[in-house]
PDB file of C-alpha atoms in Angstrom:
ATOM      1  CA  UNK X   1       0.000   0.000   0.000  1.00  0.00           C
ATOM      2  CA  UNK X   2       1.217   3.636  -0.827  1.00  0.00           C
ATOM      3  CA  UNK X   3       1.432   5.736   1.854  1.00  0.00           C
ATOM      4  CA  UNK X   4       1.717   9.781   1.833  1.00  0.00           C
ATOM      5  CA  UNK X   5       4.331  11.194   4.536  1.00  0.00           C
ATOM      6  CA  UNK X   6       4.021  14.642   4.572  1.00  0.00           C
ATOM      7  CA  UNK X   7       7.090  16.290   6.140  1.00  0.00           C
ATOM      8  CA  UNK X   8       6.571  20.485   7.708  1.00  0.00           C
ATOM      9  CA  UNK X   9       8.614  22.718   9.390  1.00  0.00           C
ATOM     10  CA  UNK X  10       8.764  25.916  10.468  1.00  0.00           C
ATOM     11  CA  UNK X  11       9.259  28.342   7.619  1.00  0.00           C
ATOM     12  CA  UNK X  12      11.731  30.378   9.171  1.00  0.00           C
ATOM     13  CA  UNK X  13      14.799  29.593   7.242  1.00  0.00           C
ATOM     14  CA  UNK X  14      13.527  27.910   4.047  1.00  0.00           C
ATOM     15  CA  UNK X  15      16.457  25.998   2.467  1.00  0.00           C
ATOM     16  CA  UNK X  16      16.300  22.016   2.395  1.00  0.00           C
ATOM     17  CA  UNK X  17      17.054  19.675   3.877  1.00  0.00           C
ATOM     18  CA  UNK X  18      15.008  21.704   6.433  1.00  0.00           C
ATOM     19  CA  UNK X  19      16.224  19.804   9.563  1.00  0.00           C
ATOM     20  CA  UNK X  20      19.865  20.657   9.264  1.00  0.00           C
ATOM     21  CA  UNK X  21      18.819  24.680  10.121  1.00  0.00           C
ATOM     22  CA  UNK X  22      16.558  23.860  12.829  1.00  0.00           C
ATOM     23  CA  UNK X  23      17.476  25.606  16.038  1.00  0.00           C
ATOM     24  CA  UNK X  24      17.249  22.416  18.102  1.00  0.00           C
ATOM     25  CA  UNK X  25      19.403  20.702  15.383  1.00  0.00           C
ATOM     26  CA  UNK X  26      22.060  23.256  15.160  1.00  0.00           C
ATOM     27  CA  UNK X  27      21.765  23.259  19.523  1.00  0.00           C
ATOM     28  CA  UNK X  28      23.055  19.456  19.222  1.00  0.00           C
ATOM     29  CA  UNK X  29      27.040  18.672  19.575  1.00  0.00           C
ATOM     30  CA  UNK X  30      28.683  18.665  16.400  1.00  0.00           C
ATOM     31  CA  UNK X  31      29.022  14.601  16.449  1.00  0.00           C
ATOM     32  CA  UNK X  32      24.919  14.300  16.792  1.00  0.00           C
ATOM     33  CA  UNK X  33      24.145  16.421  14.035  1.00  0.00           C
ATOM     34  CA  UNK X  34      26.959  14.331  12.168  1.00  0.00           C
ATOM     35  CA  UNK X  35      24.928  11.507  13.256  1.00  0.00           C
ATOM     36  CA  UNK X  36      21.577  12.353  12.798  1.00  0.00           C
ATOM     37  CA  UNK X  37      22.644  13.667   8.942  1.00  0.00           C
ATOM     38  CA  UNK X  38      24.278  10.618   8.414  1.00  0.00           C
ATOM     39  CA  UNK X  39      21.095   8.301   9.616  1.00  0.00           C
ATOM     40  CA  UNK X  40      18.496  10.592   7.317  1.00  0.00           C
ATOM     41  CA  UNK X  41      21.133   9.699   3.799  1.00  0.00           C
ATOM     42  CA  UNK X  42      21.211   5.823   5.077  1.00  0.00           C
ATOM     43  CA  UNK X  43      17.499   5.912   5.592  1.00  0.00           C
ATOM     44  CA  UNK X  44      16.537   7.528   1.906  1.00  0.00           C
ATOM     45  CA  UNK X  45      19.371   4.418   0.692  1.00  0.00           C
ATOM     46  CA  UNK X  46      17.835   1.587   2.562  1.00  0.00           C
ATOM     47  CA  UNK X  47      13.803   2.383   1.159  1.00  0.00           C
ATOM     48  CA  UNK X  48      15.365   3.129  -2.430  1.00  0.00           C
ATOM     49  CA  UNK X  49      17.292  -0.048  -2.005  1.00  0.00           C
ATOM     50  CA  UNK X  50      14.330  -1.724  -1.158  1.00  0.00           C
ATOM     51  CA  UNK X  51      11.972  -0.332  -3.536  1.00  0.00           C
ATOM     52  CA  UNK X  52       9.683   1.443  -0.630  1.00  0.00           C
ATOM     53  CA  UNK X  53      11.020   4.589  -2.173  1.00  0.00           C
ATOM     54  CA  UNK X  54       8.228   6.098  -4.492  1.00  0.00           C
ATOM     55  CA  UNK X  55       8.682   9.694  -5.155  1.00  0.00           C
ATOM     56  CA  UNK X  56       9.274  12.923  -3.270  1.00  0.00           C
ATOM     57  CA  UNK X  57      10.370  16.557  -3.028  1.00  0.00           C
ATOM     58  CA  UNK X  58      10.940  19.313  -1.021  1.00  0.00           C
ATOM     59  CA  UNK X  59       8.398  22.375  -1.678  1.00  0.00           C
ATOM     60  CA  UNK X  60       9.545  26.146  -1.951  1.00  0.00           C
ATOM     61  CA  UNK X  61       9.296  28.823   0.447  1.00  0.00           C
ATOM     62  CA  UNK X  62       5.536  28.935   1.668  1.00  0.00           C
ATOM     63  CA  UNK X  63       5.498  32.749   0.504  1.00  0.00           C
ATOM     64  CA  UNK X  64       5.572  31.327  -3.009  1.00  0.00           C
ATOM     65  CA  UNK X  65       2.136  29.665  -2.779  1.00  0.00           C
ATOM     66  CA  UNK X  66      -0.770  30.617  -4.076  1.00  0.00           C
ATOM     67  CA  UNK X  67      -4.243  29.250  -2.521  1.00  0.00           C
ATOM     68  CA  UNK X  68      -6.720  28.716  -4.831  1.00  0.00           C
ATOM     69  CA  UNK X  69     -10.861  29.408  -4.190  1.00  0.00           C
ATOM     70  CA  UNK X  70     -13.563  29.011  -6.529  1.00  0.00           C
ATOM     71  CA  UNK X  71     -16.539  31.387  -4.692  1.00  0.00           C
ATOM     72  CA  UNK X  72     -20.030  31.571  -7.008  1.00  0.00           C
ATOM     73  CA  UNK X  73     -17.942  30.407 -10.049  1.00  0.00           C
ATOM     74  CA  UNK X  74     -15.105  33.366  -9.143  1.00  0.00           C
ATOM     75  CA  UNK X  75     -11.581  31.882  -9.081  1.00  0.00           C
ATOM     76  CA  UNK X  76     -10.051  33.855  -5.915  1.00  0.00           C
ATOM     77  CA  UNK X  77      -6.016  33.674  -5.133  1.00  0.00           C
ATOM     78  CA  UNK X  78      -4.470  34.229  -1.818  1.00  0.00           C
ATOM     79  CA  UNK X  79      -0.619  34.577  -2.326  1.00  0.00           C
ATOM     80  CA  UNK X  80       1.133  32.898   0.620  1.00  0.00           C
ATOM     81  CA  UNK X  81       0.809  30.642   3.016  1.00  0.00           C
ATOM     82  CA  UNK X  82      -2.931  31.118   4.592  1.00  0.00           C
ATOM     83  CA  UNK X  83      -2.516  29.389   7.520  1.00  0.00           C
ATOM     84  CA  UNK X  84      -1.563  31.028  10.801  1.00  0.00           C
ATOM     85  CA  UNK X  85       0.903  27.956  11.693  1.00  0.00           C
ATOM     86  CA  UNK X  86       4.849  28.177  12.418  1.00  0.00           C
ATOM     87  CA  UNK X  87       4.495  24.916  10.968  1.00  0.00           C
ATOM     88  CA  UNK X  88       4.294  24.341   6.994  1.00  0.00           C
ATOM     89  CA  UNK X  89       4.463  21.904   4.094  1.00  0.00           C
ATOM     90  CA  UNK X  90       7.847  21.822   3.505  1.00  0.00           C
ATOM     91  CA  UNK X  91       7.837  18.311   1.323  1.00  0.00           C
ATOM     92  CA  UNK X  92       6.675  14.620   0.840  1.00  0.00           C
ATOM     93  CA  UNK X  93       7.686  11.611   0.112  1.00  0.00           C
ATOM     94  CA  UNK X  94       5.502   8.375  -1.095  1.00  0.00           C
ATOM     95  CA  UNK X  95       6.440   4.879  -0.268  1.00  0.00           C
ATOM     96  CA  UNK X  96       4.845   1.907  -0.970  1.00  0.00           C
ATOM     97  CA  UNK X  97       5.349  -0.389   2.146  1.00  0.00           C
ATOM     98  CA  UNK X  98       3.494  -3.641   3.048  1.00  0.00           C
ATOM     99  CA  UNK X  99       2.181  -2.163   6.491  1.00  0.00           C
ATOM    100  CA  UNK X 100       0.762   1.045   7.985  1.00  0.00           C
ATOM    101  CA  UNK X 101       3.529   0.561  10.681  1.00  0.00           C
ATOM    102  CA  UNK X 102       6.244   0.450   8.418  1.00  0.00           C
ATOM    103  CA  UNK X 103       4.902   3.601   6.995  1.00  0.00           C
ATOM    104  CA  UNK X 104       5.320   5.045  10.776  1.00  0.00           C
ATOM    105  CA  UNK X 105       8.698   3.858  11.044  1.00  0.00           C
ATOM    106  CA  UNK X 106      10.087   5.414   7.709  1.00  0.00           C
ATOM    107  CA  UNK X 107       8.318   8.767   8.916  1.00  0.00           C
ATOM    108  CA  UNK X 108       9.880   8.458  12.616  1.00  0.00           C
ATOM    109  CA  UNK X 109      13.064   8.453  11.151  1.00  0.00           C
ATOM    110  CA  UNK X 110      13.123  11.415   8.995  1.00  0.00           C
ATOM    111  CA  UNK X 111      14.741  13.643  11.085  1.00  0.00           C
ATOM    112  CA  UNK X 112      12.090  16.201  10.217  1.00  0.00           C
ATOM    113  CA  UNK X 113       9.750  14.199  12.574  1.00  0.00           C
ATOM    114  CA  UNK X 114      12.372  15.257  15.260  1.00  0.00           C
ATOM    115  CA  UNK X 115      12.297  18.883  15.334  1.00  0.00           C
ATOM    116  CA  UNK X 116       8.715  19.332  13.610  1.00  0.00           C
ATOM    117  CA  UNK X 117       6.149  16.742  12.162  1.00  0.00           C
ATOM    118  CA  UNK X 118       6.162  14.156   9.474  1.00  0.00           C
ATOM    119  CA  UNK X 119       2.141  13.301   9.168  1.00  0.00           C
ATOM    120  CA  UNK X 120       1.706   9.447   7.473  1.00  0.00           C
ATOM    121  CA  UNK X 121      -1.378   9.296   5.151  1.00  0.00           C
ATOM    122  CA  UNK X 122      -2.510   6.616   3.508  1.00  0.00           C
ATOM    123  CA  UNK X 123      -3.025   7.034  -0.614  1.00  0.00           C
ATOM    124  CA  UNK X 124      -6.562   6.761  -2.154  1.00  0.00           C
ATOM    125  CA  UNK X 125      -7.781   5.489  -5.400  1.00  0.00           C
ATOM    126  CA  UNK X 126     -10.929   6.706  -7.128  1.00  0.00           C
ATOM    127  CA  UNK X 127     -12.476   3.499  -5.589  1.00  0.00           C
ATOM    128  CA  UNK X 128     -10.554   3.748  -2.063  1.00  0.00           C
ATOM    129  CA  UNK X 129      -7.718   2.705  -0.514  1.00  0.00           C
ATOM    130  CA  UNK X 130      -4.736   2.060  -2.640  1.00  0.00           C
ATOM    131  CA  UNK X 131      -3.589  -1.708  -2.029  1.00  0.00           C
TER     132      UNK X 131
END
């Protein structure tokens, strides 16, 4: 089953890989953050190793976005983020793994999930759940 992990962070300093600008990160000891970097690279190896690796990006600056509104058949654009969260979309990636918990355990150890939130969303067909 394809799941959706959908990685945000705070918007504050928008260059990826997000995590290695995080305050908390960069409040670590040199040989953690070594660590921690290292773990993300051999996690993205192992699920593109083993063919859990789908797709996935990192997204621009929130202040790029554009939030679209159709309102009595009226397209309407708000530029920017419109939510009033430190937290934004910041990127995704898709695997296809053979349990929801698997799915949890590739999003618990983006390191994204340490300093923010990686959400873990199942991915829908037109006729429901993708198997």
């Amino acid at each position: 089953m394809k799941y959706l992990l959908l990685i945000y962070s705070n918007a504050e300093n928008w260059e990826h890989p997000l995590f290695l600008r995080d305050p908390a990160f960069l409040a670590l000891p040199p040989e953690e953050r070594d660590a921690l970097a290292a773990r993300a690279e051999e996690l993205f190896t192992e699920i593109s190793e083993s063919g859990e690796l789908v797709a996935g990006t990192a997204l621009a600056d929130p202040v790029t976005a554009r939030t679209m509104r159709v309102r009595d058949g009226v397209p309407v654009a708000t530029d920017g983020p419109f939510v009033e969260t430190k937290e934004q979309l910041a990127g995704y990636v898709v695997v296809d793994c053979d349990t929801p918990e698997r799915a949890a355990e590739i999003a618990a150890r983006i390191p994204d999930a340490r300093f923010a939130a990686v959400e873990v969303r199942p991915v829908m067909t037109a006729s429901g759940l993708e198997m």
